[in-house]
Tab-separated table of C-alpha atoms in Angstrom:
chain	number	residue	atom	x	y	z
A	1	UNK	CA	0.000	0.000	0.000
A	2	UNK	CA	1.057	3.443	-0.864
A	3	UNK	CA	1.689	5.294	2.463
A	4	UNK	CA	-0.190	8.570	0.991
A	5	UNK	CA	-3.248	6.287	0.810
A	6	UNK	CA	-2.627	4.866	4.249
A	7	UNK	CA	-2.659	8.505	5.552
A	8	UNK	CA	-5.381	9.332	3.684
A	9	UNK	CA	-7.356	6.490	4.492
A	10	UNK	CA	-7.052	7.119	8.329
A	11	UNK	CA	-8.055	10.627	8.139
A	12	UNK	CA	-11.046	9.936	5.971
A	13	UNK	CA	-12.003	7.320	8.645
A	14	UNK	CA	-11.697	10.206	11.323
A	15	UNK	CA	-13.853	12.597	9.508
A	16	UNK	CA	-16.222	9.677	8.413
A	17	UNK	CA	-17.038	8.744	12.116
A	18	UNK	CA	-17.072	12.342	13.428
A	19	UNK	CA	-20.048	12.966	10.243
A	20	UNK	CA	-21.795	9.745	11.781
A	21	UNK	CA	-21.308	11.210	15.407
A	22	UNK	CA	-22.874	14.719	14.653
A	23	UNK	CA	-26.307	13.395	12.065
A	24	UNK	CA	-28.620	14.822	13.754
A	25	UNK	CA	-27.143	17.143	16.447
A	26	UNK	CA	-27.288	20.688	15.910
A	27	UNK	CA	-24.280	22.597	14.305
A	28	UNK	CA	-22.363	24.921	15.970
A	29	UNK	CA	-19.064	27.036	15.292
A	30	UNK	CA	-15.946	25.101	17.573
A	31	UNK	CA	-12.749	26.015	18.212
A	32	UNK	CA	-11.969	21.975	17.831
A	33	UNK	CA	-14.080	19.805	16.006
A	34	UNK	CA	-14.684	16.403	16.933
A	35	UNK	CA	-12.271	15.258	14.281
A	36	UNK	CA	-9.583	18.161	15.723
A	37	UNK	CA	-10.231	15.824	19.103
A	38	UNK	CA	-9.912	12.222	17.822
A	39	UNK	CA	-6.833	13.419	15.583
A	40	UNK	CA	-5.062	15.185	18.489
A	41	UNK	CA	-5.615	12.010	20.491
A	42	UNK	CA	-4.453	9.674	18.274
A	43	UNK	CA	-1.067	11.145	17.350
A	44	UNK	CA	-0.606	12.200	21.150
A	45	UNK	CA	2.608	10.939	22.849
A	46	UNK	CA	3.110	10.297	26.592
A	47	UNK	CA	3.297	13.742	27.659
A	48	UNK	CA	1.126	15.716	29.743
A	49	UNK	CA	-2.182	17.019	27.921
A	50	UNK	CA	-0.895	20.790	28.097
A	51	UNK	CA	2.458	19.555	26.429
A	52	UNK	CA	0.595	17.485	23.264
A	53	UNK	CA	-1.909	20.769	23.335
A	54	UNK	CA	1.780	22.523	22.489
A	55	UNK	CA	3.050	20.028	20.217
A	56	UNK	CA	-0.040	19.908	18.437
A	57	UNK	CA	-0.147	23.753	18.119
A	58	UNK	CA	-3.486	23.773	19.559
A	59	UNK	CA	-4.973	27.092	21.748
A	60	UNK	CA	-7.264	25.881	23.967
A	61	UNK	CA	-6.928	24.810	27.619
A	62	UNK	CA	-6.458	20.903	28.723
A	63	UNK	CA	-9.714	21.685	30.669
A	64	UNK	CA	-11.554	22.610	27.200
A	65	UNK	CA	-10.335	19.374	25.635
A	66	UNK	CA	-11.795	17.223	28.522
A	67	UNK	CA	-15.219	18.882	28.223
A	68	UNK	CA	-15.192	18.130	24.908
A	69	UNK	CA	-13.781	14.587	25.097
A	70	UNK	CA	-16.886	14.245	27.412
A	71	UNK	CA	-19.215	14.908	24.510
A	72	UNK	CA	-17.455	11.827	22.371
A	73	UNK	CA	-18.330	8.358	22.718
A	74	UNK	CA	-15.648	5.852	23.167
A	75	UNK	CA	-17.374	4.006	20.368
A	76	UNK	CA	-16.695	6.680	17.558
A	77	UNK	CA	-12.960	5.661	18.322
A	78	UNK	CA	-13.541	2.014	17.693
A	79	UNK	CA	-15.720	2.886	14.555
A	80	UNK	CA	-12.322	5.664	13.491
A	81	UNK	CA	-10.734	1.820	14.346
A	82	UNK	CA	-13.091	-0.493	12.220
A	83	UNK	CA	-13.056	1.869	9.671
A	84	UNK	CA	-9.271	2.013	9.008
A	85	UNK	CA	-9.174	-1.792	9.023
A	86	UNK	CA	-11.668	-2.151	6.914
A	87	UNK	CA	-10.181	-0.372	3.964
A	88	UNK	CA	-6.932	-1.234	4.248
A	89	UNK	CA	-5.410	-4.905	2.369
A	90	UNK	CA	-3.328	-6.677	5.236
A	91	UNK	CA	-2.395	-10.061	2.600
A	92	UNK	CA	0.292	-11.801	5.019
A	93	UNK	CA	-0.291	-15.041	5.650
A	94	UNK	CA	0.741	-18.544	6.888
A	95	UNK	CA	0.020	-21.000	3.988
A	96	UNK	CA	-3.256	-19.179	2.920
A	97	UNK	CA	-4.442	-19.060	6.498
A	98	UNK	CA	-4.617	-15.376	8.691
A	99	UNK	CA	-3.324	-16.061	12.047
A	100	UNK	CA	-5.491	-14.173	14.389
A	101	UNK	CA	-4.045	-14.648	18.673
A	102	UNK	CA	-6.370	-13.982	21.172
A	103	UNK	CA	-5.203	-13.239	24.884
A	104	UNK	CA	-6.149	-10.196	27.394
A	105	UNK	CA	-4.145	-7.253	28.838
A	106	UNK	CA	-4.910	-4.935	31.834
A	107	UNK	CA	-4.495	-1.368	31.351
A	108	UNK	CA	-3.854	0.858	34.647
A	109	UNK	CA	-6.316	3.789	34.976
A	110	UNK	CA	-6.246	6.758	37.338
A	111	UNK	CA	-8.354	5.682	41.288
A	112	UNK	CA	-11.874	6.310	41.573
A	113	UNK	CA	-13.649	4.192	43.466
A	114	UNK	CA	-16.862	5.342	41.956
A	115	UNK	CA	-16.452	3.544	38.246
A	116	UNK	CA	-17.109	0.285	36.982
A	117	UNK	CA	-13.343	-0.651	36.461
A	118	UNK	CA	-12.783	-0.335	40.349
A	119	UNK	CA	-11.010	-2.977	42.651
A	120	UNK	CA	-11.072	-3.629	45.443
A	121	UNK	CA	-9.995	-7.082	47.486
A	122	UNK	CA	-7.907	-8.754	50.474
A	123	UNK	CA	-4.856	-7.952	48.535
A	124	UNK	CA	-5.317	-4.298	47.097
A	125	UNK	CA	-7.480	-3.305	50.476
A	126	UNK	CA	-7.327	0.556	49.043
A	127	UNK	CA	-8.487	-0.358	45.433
A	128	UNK	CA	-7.271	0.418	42.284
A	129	UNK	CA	-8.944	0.958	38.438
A	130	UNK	CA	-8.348	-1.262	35.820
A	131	UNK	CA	-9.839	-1.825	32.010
A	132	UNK	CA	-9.313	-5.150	30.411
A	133	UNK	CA	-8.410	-5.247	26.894
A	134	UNK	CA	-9.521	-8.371	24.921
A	135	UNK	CA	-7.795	-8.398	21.391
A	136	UNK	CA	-7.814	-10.409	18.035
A	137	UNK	CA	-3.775	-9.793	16.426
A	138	UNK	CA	-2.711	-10.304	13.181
A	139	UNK	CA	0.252	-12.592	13.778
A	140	UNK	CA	1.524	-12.323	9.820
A	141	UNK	CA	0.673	-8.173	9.546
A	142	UNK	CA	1.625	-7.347	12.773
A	143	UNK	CA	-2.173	-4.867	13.554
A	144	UNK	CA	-4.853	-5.706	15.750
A	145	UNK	CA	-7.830	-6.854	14.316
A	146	UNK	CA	-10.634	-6.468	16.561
A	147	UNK	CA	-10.479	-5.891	19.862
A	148	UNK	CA	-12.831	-6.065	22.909
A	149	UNK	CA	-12.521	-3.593	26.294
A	150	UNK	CA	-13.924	-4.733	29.868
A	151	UNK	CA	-13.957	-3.105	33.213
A	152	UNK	CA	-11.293	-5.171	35.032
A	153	UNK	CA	-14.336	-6.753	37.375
A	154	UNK	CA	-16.388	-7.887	34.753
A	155	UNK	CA	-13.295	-9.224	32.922
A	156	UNK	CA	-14.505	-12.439	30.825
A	157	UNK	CA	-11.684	-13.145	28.617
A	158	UNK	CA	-13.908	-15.949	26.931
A	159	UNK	CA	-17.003	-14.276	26.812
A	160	UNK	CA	-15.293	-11.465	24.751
A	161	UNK	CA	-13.355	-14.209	22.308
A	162	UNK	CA	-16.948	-16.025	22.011
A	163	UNK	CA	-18.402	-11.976	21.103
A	164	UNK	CA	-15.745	-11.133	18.800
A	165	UNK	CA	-16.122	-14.427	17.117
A	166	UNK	CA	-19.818	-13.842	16.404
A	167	UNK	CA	-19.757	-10.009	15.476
A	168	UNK	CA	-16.772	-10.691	12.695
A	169	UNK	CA	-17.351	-12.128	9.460
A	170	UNK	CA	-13.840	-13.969	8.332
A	171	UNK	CA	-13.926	-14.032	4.310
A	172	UNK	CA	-10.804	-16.125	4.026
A	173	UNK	CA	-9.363	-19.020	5.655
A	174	UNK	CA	-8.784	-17.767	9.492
A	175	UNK	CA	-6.682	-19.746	12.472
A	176	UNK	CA	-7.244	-18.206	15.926
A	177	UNK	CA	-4.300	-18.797	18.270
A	178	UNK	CA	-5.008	-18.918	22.092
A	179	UNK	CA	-3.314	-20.086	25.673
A	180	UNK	CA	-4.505	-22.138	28.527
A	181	UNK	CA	-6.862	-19.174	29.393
A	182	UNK	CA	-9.699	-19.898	26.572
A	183	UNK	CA	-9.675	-24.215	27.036
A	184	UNK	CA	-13.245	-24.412	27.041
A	185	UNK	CA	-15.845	-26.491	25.077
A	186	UNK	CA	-18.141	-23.686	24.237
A	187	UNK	CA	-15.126	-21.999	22.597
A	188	UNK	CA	-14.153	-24.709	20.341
A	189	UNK	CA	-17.970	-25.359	19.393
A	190	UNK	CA	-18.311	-21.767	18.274
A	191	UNK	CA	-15.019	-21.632	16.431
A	192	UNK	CA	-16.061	-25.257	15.089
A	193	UNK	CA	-19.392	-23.864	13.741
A	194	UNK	CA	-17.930	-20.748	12.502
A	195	UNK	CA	-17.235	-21.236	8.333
A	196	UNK	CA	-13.577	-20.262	7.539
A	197	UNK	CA	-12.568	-20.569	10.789
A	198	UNK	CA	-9.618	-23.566	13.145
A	199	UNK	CA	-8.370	-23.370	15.889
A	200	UNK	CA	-5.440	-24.156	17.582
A	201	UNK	CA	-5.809	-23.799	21.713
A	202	UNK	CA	-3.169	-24.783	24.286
A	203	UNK	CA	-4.912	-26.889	26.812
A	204	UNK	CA	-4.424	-28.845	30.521
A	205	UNK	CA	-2.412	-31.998	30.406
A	206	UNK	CA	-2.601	-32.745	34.034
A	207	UNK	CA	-5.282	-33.960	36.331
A	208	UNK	CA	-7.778	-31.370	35.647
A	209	UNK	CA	-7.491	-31.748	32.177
A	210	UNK	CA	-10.339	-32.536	29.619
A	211	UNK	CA	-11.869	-36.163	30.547
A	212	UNK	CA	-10.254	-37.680	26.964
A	213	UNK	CA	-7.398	-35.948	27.025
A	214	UNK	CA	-6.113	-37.008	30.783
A	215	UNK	CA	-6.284	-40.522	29.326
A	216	UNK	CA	-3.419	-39.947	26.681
A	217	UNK	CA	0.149	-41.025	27.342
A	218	UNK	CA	2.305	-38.469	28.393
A	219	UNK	CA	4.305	-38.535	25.405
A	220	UNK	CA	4.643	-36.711	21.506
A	221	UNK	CA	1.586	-37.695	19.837
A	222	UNK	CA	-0.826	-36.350	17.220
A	223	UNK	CA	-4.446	-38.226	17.405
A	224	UNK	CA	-8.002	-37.488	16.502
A	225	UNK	CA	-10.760	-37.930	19.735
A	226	UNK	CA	-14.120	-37.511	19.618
A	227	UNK	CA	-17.074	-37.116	22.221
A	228	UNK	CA	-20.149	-35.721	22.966
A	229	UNK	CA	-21.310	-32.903	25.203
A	230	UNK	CA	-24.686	-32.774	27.602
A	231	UNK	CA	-26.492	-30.359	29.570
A	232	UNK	CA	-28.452	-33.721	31.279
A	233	UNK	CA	-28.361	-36.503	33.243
A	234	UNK	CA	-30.288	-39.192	32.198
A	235	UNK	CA	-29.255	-42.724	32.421
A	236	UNK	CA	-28.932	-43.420	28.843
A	237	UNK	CA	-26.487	-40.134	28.721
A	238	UNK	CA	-24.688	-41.850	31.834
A	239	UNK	CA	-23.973	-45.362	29.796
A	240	UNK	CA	-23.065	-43.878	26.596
A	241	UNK	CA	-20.497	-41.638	28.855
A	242	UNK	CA	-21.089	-38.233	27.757
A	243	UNK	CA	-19.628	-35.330	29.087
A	244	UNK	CA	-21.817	-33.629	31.291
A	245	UNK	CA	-21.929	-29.698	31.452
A	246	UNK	CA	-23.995	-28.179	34.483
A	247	UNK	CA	-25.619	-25.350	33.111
A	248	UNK	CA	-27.743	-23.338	34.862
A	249	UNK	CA	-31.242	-23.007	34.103
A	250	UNK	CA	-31.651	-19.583	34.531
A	251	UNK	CA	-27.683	-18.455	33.714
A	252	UNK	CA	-27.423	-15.474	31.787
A	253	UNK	CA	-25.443	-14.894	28.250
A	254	UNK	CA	-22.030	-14.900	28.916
A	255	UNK	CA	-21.755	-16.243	32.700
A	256	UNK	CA	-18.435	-16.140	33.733
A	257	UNK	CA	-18.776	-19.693	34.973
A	258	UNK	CA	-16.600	-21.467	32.114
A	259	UNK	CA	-18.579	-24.905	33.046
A	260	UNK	CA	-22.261	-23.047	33.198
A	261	UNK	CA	-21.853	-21.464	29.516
A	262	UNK	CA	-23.194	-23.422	26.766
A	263	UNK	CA	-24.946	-22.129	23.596
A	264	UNK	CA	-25.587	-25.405	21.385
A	265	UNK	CA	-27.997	-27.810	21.800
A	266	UNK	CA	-27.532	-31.118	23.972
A	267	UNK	CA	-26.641	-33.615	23.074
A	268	UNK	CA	-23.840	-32.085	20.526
A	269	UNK	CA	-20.816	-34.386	19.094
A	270	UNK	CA	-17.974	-32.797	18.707
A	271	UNK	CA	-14.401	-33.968	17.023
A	272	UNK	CA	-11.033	-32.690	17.383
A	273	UNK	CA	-7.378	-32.786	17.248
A	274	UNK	CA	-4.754	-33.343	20.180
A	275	UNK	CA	-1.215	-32.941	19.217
A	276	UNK	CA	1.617	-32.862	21.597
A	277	UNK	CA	5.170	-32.161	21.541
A	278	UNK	CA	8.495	-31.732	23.655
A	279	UNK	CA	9.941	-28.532	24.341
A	280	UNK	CA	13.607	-28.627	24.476
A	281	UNK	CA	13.185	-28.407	28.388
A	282	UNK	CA	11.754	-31.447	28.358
A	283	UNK	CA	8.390	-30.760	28.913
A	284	UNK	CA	5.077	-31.190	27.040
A	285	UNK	CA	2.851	-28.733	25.455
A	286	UNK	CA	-0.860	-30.340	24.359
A	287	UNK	CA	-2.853	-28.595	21.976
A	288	UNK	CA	-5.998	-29.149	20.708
A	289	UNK	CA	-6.690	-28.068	17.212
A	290	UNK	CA	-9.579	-28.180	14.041
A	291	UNK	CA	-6.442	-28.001	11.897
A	292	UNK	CA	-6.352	-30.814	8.696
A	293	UNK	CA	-3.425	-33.695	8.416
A	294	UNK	CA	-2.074	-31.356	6.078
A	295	UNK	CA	-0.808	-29.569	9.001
A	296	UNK	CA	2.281	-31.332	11.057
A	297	UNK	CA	3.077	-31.331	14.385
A	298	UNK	CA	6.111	-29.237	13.420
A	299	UNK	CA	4.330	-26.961	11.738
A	300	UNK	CA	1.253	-26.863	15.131
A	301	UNK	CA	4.440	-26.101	17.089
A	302	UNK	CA	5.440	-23.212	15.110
A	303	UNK	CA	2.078	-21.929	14.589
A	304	UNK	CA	2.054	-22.061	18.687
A	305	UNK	CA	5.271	-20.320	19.154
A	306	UNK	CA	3.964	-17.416	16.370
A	307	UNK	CA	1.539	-16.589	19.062
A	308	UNK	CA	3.881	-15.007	21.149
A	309	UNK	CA	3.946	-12.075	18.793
A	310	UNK	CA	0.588	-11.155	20.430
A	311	UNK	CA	2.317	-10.880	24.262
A	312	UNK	CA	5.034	-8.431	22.006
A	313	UNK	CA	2.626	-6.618	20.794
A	314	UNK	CA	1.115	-5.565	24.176
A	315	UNK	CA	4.826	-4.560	25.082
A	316	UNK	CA	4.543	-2.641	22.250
A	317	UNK	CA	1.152	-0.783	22.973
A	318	UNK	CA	1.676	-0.203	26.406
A	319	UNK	CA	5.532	1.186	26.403
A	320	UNK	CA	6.251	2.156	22.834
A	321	UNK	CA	2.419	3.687	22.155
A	322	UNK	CA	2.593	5.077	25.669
A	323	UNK	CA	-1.237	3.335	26.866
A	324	UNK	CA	1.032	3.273	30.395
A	325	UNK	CA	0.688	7.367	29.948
A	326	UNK	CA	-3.180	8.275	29.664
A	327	UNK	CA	-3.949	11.990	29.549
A	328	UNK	CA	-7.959	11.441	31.488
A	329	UNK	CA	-9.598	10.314	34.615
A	330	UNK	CA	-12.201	8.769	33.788
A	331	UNK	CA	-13.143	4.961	32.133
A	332	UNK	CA	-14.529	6.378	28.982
A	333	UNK	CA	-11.724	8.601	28.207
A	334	UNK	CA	-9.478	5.274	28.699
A	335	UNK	CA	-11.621	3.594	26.289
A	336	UNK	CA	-11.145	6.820	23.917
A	337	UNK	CA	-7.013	6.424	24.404
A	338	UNK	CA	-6.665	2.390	24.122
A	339	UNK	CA	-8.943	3.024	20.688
A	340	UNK	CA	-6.491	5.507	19.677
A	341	UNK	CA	-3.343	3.270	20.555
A	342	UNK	CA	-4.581	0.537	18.199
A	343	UNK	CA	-5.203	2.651	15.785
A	344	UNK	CA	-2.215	4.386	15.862
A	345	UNK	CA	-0.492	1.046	16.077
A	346	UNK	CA	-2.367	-0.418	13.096
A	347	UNK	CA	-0.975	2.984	11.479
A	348	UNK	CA	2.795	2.463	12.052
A	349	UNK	CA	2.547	-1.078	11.229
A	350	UNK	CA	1.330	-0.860	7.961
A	351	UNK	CA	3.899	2.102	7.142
A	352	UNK	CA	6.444	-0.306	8.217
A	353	UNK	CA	5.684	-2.677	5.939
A	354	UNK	CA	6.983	-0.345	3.176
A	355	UNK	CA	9.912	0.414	4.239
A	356	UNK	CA	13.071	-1.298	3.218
A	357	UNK	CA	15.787	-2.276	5.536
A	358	UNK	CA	18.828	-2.966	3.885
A	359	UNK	CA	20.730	-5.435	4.992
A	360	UNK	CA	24.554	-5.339	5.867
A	361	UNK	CA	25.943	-7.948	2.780
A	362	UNK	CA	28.569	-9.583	5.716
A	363	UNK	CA	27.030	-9.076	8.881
A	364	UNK	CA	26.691	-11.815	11.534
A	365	UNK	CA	22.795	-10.491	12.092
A	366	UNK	CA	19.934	-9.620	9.993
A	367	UNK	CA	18.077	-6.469	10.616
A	368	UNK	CA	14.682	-5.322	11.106
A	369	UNK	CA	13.011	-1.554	11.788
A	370	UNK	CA	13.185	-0.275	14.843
A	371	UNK	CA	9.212	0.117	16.164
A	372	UNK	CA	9.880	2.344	18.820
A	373	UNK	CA	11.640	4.852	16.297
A	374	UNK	CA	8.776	4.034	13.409
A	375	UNK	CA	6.119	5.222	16.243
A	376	UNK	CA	7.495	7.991	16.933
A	377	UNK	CA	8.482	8.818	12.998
A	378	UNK	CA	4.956	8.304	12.305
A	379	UNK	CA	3.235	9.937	14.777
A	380	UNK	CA	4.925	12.848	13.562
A	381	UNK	CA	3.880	12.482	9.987
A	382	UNK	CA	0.285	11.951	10.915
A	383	UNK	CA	0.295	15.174	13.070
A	384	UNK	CA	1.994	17.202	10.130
A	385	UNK	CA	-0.050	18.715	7.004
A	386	UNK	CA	1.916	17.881	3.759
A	387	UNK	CA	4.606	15.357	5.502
A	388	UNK	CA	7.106	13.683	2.796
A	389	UNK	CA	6.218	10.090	2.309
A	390	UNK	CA	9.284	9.340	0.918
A	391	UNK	CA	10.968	11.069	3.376
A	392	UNK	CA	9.580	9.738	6.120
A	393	UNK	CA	10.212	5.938	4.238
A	394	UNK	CA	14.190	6.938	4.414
A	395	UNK	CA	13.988	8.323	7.781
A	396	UNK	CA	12.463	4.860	8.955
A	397	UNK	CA	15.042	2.567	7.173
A	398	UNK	CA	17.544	4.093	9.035
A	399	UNK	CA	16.645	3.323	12.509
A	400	UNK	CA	17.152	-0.606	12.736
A	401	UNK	CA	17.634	-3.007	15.187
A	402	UNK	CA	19.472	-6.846	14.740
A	403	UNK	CA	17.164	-9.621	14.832
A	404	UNK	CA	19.007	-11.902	17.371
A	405	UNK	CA	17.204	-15.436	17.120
A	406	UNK	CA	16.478	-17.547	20.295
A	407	UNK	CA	17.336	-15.402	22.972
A	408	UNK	CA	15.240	-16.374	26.015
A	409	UNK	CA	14.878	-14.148	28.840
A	410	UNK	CA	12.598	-15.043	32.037
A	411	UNK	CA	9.742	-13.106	32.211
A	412	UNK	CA	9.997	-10.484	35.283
A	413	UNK	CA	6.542	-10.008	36.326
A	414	UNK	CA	5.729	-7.657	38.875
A	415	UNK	CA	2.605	-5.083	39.719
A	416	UNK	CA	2.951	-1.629	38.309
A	417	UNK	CA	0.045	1.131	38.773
A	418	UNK	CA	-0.384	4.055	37.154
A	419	UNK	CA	1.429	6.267	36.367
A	420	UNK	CA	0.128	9.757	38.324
A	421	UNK	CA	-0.233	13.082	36.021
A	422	UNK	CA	2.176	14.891	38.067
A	423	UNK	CA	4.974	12.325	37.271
A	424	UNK	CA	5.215	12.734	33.801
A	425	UNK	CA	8.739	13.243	31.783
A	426	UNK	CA	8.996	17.007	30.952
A	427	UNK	CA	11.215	16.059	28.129
């Protein structure tokens, strides 16, 4: 794609969905449109909101923007978001198949124990505010596909998979990619049922595991089962050993409760995949999959170990995007701001994609662009009326960074809040 057209395309998104926004309302003279709002927001760094007011050579007060933030719906975002996607051709893929991975993030938001996102338990006894983003991500084209936000106490990481799954129509052959997290039969049934659509889900090997899985042989294998699933008891479903799922009679649509959430009828058959493999530690990794023979179990392993580019990519938003850095108080405006980080995302990645590293014709590494530069680069061109394309191509090839293969570090988890307005760099 030409990047003029990917500019273009993003901007007529933004004045699309701020058109669809004001039908109806009654016009009135503004020093900053609703567009002026969703653009400034979108290209805005990790500054304080005077500071991007600066950089975006904007007169108005930070008080004036949050009054009229207040008037804009988180949901014009996502459509600026839907939008974009929609008219832009993302053609990577893995042996004609889009890899879509699934998993869920927590984004930090300002206290206030008065909003939906707040928590509050026997380990945080003073509470804290968290949203819970649930997204689909391009594994081959590096953008997020659809995505799915959830105050942090009604996170349901499979309820939103199961919604995303339902609201998206996939046109070409799709696999979707999850962890341990989204092992559930309901899931499978849905992605089963869905046309164009595998799956490929890491799931339990131990005790608690699925009732025909626990049975296997703890050892490399790749074998078809097949069972049937029941919301009843009857002695007939006892002898012909079904699997019994206790649903609730009166549970609601998407109950947490992974065992009281079924949407099919009972008794429903269902056929699938298990395929497991050694890691070079030793230990096993089962996953169950609607994949064909055609796939191997070298080639389920590296469709497994693609999926990591999705726990990347939330390094990626959070740091490099600056979602760590939010410039309101309150849930909707952190709706507004995780909207804009995909999109801006979605933005830099398919720039990216046009630019052309070259690569040094002895050198002991290959080299790939440098993200945290491109964001940056590109953020810049958005902001700026009549940027060089070309010049912002060449500006982009420069800043690389080697691409060192296999280097393992341990993960270093640990809690982080947020980060409080009057802490921000000044720089």
């Amino acid at each position: 794609m030409n990047i003029n057209f990917i500019n273009q395309t993003l901007n007529y998104a933004i004045r699309k969905a701020a058109e669809k926004m004001r039908a109806g309302q009654p016009s009135r003279n503004r020093k900053l449109s609703r567009a002026g709002v969703i653009c400034l927001l979108i290209g805005a760094e990790g500054g304080s909101l005077a500071k991007e007011l600066h950089r975006a050579d904007i007169d108005v007060t930070p008080a004036a923007i949050s009054q009229r933030r207040a008037q804009i719906s988180p949901e014009t975002f996502r459509d600026v978001f839907q939008r974009f996607n929609a008219s832009c051709e993302d053609s990577g893929n893995f042996r004609g198949y889009r890899l879509l991975a699934v998993d869920g993030t927590s984004v930090n938001i300002p206290r206030n124990p008065k909003a939906p996102s707040f928590v509050q338990n026997e380990s945080a006894p003073n509470g804290y505010n968290q949203l819970h983003l649930n997204p689909l991500y391009d594994l081959c084209n590096k953008i997020f596909y659809d995505a799915l936000i959830q105050p942090e106490p009604q996170k349901d990481e499979i309820g939103a998979l199961i919604e995303m799954i339902k609201r998206n129509h996939f046109s070409e052959k799709t696999i979707i990619i999850a962890d341990r997290g989204y092992e559930s039969y309901n899931v499978m049934a849905h992605l089963l049922e869905k046309p164009n659509t595998d799956f490929l889900i890491r799931i339990k090997q131990n005790h608690s595991a699925m009732r025909e899985v626990a049975r296997l042989p703890m050892f490399e294998l790749d074998c078809e089962i097949g069972f049937t699933i029941t919301t009843t008891q009857t002695k007939e479903d006892k002898e012909k050993r079904y699997i019994f799922l206790q649903v609730p009679k009166k549970s609601k649509p998407g109950a947490k409760t992974r065992r009281g959430r079924w949407d099919f009828p009972s008794p429903y058959q269902m056929k699938i995949r298990i395929v497991r493999f050694q890691l070079e530690t030793g230990e096993f990794e089962t996953i169950a999959t609607s994949l064909p023979r055609t796939f191997t179990l070298e080639d389920i392993r590296e469709l497994y170990h693609l999926r990591w580019g999705i726990e990347t990519s939330f390094r990626d938003l959070k740091y490099t995007l600056g979602l760590v850095n939010l410039h309101g108080k309150r849930d909707a405006f952190a709706e507004q701001e995780i909207w804009a980080a995909l999109t801006m995302f979605n933005f830099t990645s398919r720039i990216v994609r046009e630019a052309v590293v070259k690569q040094p014709p002895e050198g002991v590494y290959a080299y790939r662009v440098n993200f945290k530069m491109a964001v940056a680069l590109c953020r810049e061109y958005f902001r700026t009326n009549s940027a060089d394309s070309e010049k912002l191509l060449q500006e982009i090839s420069r800043y690389t960074v080697p691409i060192r293969e296999g280097r393992r570090d341990k993960r270093k988890l640990k809690v982080k809040g947020f980060v409080g307005f009057t802490y921000r760099v000044a720089a």
